[in-house]
Tab-separated table of C-alpha atoms and ligand atoms in Angstrom:
chain	number	residue	atom	x	y	z
A	1	MET	CA	65.094	89.950	76.055
A	2	PRO	CA	67.300	93.050	77.066
A	3	ILE	CA	69.679	94.220	74.633
A	4	LYS	CA	73.575	94.307	76.104
A	5	ARG	CA	75.777	96.104	75.498
A	6	LEU	CA	79.304	95.220	73.994
A	7	THR	CA	81.992	94.428	76.759
A	8	ALA	CA	85.409	96.514	75.819
A	9	ASP	CA	87.342	92.949	73.843
A	10	GLU	CA	83.720	92.476	72.084
A	11	ARG	CA	83.495	95.881	70.988
A	12	ALA	CA	87.628	96.089	69.897
A	13	ALA	CA	86.970	92.827	68.333
A	14	ALA	CA	84.055	94.192	66.060
A	15	LEU	CA	85.415	97.496	65.466
A	16	ALA	CA	88.436	95.257	63.820
A	17	ASP	CA	86.002	94.406	61.292
A	18	LEU	CA	84.785	98.387	60.540
A	19	PRO	CA	87.327	99.440	59.478
A	20	GLU	CA	85.546	103.011	57.710
A	21	TRP	CA	84.005	103.520	61.605
A	22	GLU	CA	85.164	105.683	64.501
A	23	SER	CA	84.456	105.424	67.604
A	24	VAL	CA	82.899	108.684	68.467
A	25	GLU	CA	85.170	111.267	70.604
A	26	GLY	CA	84.299	111.472	74.818
A	27	LYS	CA	81.806	110.040	76.280
A	28	ARG	CA	79.354	108.771	74.560
A	29	ASP	CA	79.992	104.752	73.570
A	30	ALA	CA	79.416	105.262	70.024
A	31	ILE	CA	79.871	104.651	66.705
A	32	VAL	CA	80.608	107.301	63.216
A	33	ARG	CA	81.244	106.764	59.778
A	34	HIS	CA	81.610	109.495	57.521
A	35	PHE	CA	80.602	109.713	53.919
A	36	ALA	CA	80.449	111.732	50.795
A	37	PHE	CA	78.658	111.797	47.138
A	38	ALA	CA	78.706	113.313	44.009
A	39	ASP	CA	75.896	115.569	44.332
A	40	PHE	CA	72.469	115.657	47.304
A	41	ALA	CA	70.320	112.881	45.631
A	42	GLU	CA	72.811	110.587	45.596
A	43	ALA	CA	73.116	111.711	49.412
A	44	PHE	CA	69.461	111.108	49.534
A	45	ALA	CA	69.561	108.283	47.509
A	46	PHE	CA	71.785	106.374	50.183
A	47	MET	CA	69.546	107.783	52.846
A	48	THR	CA	66.278	106.168	51.604
A	49	HIS	CA	68.049	102.550	51.440
A	50	VAL	CA	69.412	103.180	54.790
A	51	ALA	CA	66.174	104.653	56.813
A	52	MET	CA	65.061	100.865	54.981
A	53	LEU	CA	67.403	98.506	56.611
A	54	ALA	CA	66.510	100.178	59.984
A	55	GLU	CA	62.992	99.530	59.780
A	56	LYS	CA	63.628	96.391	59.132
A	57	ALA	CA	65.851	95.837	61.748
A	58	ASP	CA	64.519	97.837	63.846
A	59	HIS	CA	67.398	99.497	64.726
A	60	HIS	CA	67.824	103.457	63.986
A	61	PRO	CA	70.653	105.673	63.111
A	62	GLU	CA	71.590	108.858	64.241
A	63	TRP	CA	72.614	110.858	61.406
A	64	SER	CA	72.862	114.150	59.339
A	65	ASN	CA	73.121	115.124	55.920
A	66	VAL	CA	74.533	118.583	54.937
A	67	TYR	CA	74.076	118.873	50.575
A	68	ASN	CA	76.417	115.605	49.276
A	69	ARG	CA	77.448	114.416	53.121
A	70	VAL	CA	76.325	111.894	55.259
A	71	ASP	CA	77.832	111.517	59.131
A	72	ILE	CA	76.121	108.267	60.845
A	73	VAL	CA	76.325	107.733	64.572
A	74	LEU	CA	74.756	104.155	66.045
A	75	THR	CA	74.376	103.267	69.117
A	76	THR	CA	71.856	101.111	70.981
A	77	HIS	CA	69.807	103.822	73.356
A	78	ASP	CA	67.537	100.767	75.339
A	79	ALA	CA	71.805	99.014	76.165
A	80	GLY	CA	73.188	102.696	76.887
A	81	GLY	CA	76.182	101.849	74.266
A	82	LEU	CA	77.392	100.061	71.214
A	83	SER	CA	75.477	96.693	71.275
A	84	THR	CA	75.494	94.200	68.226
A	85	ARG	CA	72.700	95.463	66.568
A	86	ASP	CA	75.181	98.856	65.808
A	87	VAL	CA	77.596	96.087	64.504
A	88	ALA	CA	75.574	94.681	62.165
A	89	LEU	CA	73.438	97.978	60.895
A	90	ALA	CA	76.998	99.123	60.165
A	91	HIS	CA	77.688	95.723	57.833
A	92	ALA	CA	74.707	96.030	56.245
A	93	ILE	CA	75.324	100.198	55.846
A	94	ASP	CA	79.236	99.323	54.491
A	95	ALA	CA	77.114	96.955	51.787
A	96	ILE	CA	75.679	99.207	50.611
A	97	VAL	CA	78.963	101.318	49.319
A	98	GLU	CA	81.503	98.694	48.584
B	101	HBI	N1	67.810	102.685	67.319
B	101	HBI	N2	69.869	103.163	67.806
B	101	HBI	C1	68.265	102.437	68.662
B	101	HBI	N3	68.668	102.080	70.131
B	101	HBI	C2	67.400	102.018	69.981
B	101	HBI	O1	67.482	101.358	71.622
B	101	HBI	C3	65.914	101.472	69.618
B	101	HBI	C4	66.133	102.135	68.340
B	101	HBI	N4	65.372	101.719	67.282
B	101	HBI	C5	64.368	100.882	68.145
B	101	HBI	C6	63.627	100.686	69.333
B	101	HBI	N5	65.021	100.699	70.098
B	101	HBI	C7	63.285	100.247	69.558
B	101	HBI	O2	62.626	98.585	69.933
B	101	HBI	C8	62.604	100.747	71.120
B	101	HBI	O3	63.626	100.495	72.186
B	101	HBI	C9	62.493	102.703	70.826
């Protein structure tokens, strides 16, 4: 069953529940959240936790790490934009740091 891209209304509703995430500027249909941790070890521990969630969900982030900072972009390549998988993973990631 191919994964469907969210409609504009679905997307707006989903983002209303994800206040820490913002739309990626420009053409991409994706969301981004920026994290800052105490140090690299904390940042990498967080990334390890996210990696396990991603593997379990078979849905993977686009991310970067510079020392204590981690930037995570979520979009569904198979759908060409934001899908329910991105929303679910964003909530799961938020739960790690909440
Ligand atoms: N992760 N973000 C993202 N988007 C995808 O389409 C995707 C993925 N992880 C694995 C995955 N698709 C597999 O289902 C294969 O399509 C690669």
